[in-house]
């Protein structure tokens, strides 16, 4: 199975080095010196990694045969593709490759269908599941243990326990309205403050649950 593991960025310096946007959780394995990678577009590759280092938090690579800035700039925006055994699993427990998570059915603990995972976005702070709902809309689910309760690869499903408002924004509005009525109303400013406080409390309650 072929997986995109990085995208080449701009040239760095004058000796053929490039910055790389990493798209794998295991760059030390997929992007190590000696690795031979296919490319998109295919006419650019294959490319063999000659050296690698981290500079100011960014991975820098140099490829065999690329000796100057001109050659490095010609590689900009090229995707790097690694061949991965479909049965291979990450070394760390509770870690998954993107291809294992794609198309999993996303459901609540009571079995309510939410949608299916169509994309995984790797952000600096956390990973996000992009979930397509039955009506064609999309919702983003943070891949954190407080929300993702279970990944079952055999059953091809992902069980989530979302806080109020994550899946359906109307949930947060309903909670606010009920609390406002219970408080007896008040002026517009007070009602707005009460609604904000209730939404926060509801989210906190969901986190504790």
Coordinates of C-alpha atoms in Angstrom, one line a residue:
X1 CA 0.0 0.0 0.0
X2 CA 1.3 3.5 -0.9
X3 CA 1.0 6.3 1.6
X4 CA 1.9 10.0 1.3
X5 CA 4.4 10.6 4.0
X6 CA 5.6 14.2 3.3
X7 CA 5.3 17.2 0.9
X8 CA 8.5 19.0 -0.2
X9 CA 8.5 22.7 0.7
X10 CA 10.9 25.5 -0.2
X11 CA 14.7 25.2 -0.8
X12 CA 16.9 25.9 2.2
X13 CA 20.4 27.3 1.6
X14 CA 22.4 26.7 -1.6
X15 CA 23.4 23.0 -1.3
X16 CA 20.2 21.3 -2.3
X17 CA 18.5 21.0 1.0
X18 CA 14.7 21.4 1.3
X19 CA 12.1 21.9 4.0
X20 CA 9.5 19.1 4.4
X21 CA 5.9 19.1 5.6
X22 CA 5.7 15.8 7.4
X23 CA 2.6 13.7 7.0
X24 CA 3.5 10.6 9.0
X25 CA 3.7 9.9 12.7
X26 CA 6.9 8.0 12.1
X27 CA 9.3 10.3 10.2
X28 CA 12.3 8.6 11.7
X29 CA 11.2 5.4 9.9
X30 CA 9.7 6.7 6.7
X31 CA 12.1 9.7 6.1
X32 CA 15.4 8.4 7.2
X33 CA 18.7 8.6 5.1
X34 CA 18.7 5.8 2.5
X35 CA 14.9 5.6 2.1
X36 CA 13.8 5.5 -1.5
X37 CA 10.4 7.2 -2.1
X38 CA 8.1 7.4 -5.0
X39 CA 6.8 10.8 -5.9
X40 CA 3.7 12.7 -7.2
X41 CA 4.2 13.7 -9.9
X42 CA 5.9 10.4 -10.7
X43 CA 8.3 12.0 -13.3
X44 CA 10.2 13.7 -10.4
X45 CA 11.2 10.4 -8.7
X46 CA 12.0 8.1 -7.3
X47 CA 14.0 10.1 -4.8
X48 CA 16.6 8.7 -2.3
X49 CA 17.1 10.6 0.9
X50 CA 20.8 11.4 1.4
X51 CA 20.7 13.4 4.7
X52 CA 18.1 14.6 7.2
X53 CA 18.1 17.0 10.1
X54 CA 15.8 19.1 12.2
X55 CA 16.3 22.9 12.1
X56 CA 14.1 25.3 14.0
X57 CA 11.4 22.6 14.4
X58 CA 11.3 21.8 10.7
X59 CA 12.6 18.6 9.0
X60 CA 15.2 19.3 6.3
X61 CA 16.1 16.7 3.7
X62 CA 18.7 16.4 1.0
X63 CA 18.2 14.0 -1.9
X64 CA 20.8 12.1 -3.9
X65 CA 21.6 14.0 -7.1
X66 CA 20.2 17.3 -5.9
X67 CA 23.2 19.5 -5.3
X68 CA 22.1 23.1 -5.5
X69 CA 19.2 25.5 -4.8
X70 CA 17.9 25.4 -8.3
X71 CA 17.5 21.6 -8.2
X72 CA 15.9 21.9 -4.7
X73 CA 13.4 24.5 -5.9
X74 CA 12.4 22.3 -8.8
X75 CA 11.1 19.7 -6.2
X76 CA 8.8 22.1 -4.4
X77 CA 5.3 20.8 -3.7
X78 CA 6.3 17.3 -4.7
X79 CA 4.6 14.6 -2.6
X80 CA 6.8 11.8 -1.1
X81 CA 5.2 8.3 -1.2
X82 CA 6.3 5.3 0.8
X83 CA 5.3 1.7 0.3
X84 CA 3.7 0.3 3.5
X85 CA 2.7 -3.3 4.3
X86 CA -1.2 -3.1 4.9
X87 CA -0.8 -5.5 7.8
X88 CA 1.9 -3.4 9.5
X89 CA 1.0 -1.8 12.8
X90 CA 2.6 1.2 14.6
X91 CA 5.0 0.3 17.4
X92 CA 3.1 2.3 20.1
X93 CA -0.1 1.0 21.5
X94 CA -3.3 2.9 20.6
X95 CA -1.6 4.4 17.5
X96 CA -2.9 3.9 14.0
X97 CA -1.9 4.6 10.5
X98 CA -4.2 6.8 8.5
X99 CA -5.2 4.1 6.1
X100 CA -6.4 2.0 9.0
X101 CA -8.8 4.8 10.2
X102 CA -10.1 5.9 6.8
X103 CA -13.7 4.9 6.1
X104 CA -14.4 3.7 9.7
X105 CA -18.0 4.2 10.7
X106 CA -18.3 6.7 13.5
X107 CA -21.1 6.0 16.1
X108 CA -22.1 7.1 19.6
X109 CA -22.0 4.7 22.5
X110 CA -25.7 3.9 22.0
X111 CA -25.0 2.9 18.3
X112 CA -26.4 6.2 16.8
X113 CA -24.7 6.7 13.4
X114 CA -22.7 9.9 13.0
X115 CA -21.0 9.2 9.7
X116 CA -17.7 7.9 8.3
X117 CA -14.1 9.1 8.4
X118 CA -13.1 10.5 5.0
X119 CA -10.0 12.5 6.0
X120 CA -7.5 12.8 8.8
X121 CA -6.0 16.2 9.4
X122 CA -2.7 16.3 11.3
X123 CA -2.4 19.6 13.2
X124 CA 0.5 20.7 15.5
X125 CA -1.7 20.4 18.6
X126 CA -3.8 17.3 17.7
X127 CA -5.2 15.2 15.0
X128 CA -8.7 15.7 13.6
X129 CA -11.1 13.2 12.0
X130 CA -13.1 14.7 9.2
X131 CA -16.4 12.8 9.3
X132 CA -18.9 12.9 6.5
X133 CA -22.5 12.7 7.7
X134 CA -25.3 10.9 5.9
X135 CA -26.7 14.2 4.7
X136 CA -23.3 15.1 3.1
X137 CA -22.2 17.6 5.7
X138 CA -19.0 17.3 7.6
X139 CA -18.0 17.5 11.2
X140 CA -14.5 17.6 12.8
X141 CA -13.8 15.2 15.7
X142 CA -10.6 15.7 17.7
X143 CA -8.7 12.5 18.0
X144 CA -8.3 12.7 21.8
X145 CA -9.1 10.0 24.4
X146 CA -11.8 12.2 26.1
X147 CA -13.8 12.0 22.9
X148 CA -12.7 8.9 21.0
X149 CA -13.7 6.1 23.3
X150 CA -12.9 3.1 21.1
X151 CA -11.3 2.2 17.8
X152 CA -12.5 -1.3 16.6
X153 CA -10.7 -2.2 13.5
X154 CA -12.4 -5.6 13.3
X155 CA -15.8 -4.1 13.3
X156 CA -14.6 -1.1 11.3
X157 CA -16.0 1.5 13.7
X158 CA -15.0 4.4 15.9
X159 CA -17.1 5.0 19.0
X160 CA -17.2 8.6 20.3
X161 CA -18.5 10.4 23.4
X162 CA -18.7 14.0 22.1
X163 CA -19.4 16.9 24.5
X164 CA -22.7 18.9 23.8
X165 CA -22.6 21.0 20.7
X166 CA -19.7 19.1 19.0
X167 CA -21.9 17.1 16.7
X168 CA -25.1 19.2 16.8
X169 CA -24.8 22.9 17.7
X170 CA -28.6 22.9 18.5
X171 CA -27.8 20.8 21.7
X172 CA -26.0 23.8 23.3
X173 CA -28.8 26.2 22.3
X174 CA -31.5 24.0 23.9
X175 CA -29.6 23.7 27.2
X176 CA -29.1 27.5 27.3
X177 CA -32.8 28.2 26.6
X178 CA -34.0 25.9 29.4
X179 CA -31.6 27.4 31.9
X180 CA -32.7 30.9 30.9
X181 CA -36.3 30.1 31.4
X182 CA -35.6 28.5 34.8
X183 CA -33.8 31.6 35.9
X184 CA -36.9 33.7 35.1
X185 CA -35.5 35.7 32.2
X186 CA -34.2 39.1 33.0
X187 CA -32.9 41.9 30.7
X188 CA -31.3 41.1 27.3
X189 CA -27.8 41.5 28.7
X190 CA -28.4 39.2 31.6
X191 CA -30.0 36.6 29.4
X192 CA -27.0 36.7 27.1
X193 CA -24.6 36.2 30.1
X194 CA -26.7 33.3 31.4
X195 CA -26.7 31.6 28.0
X196 CA -22.9 31.9 27.8
X197 CA -22.4 30.5 31.3
X198 CA -24.8 27.6 30.7
X199 CA -23.0 26.6 27.5
X200 CA -19.7 26.6 29.3
X201 CA -21.2 24.6 32.2
X202 CA -22.7 22.1 29.8
X203 CA -19.4 21.6 28.0
X204 CA -17.6 21.1 31.4
X205 CA -20.2 18.5 32.4
X206 CA -19.7 16.7 29.2
X207 CA -15.9 16.7 29.7
X208 CA -16.3 15.3 33.2
X209 CA -18.7 12.6 32.0

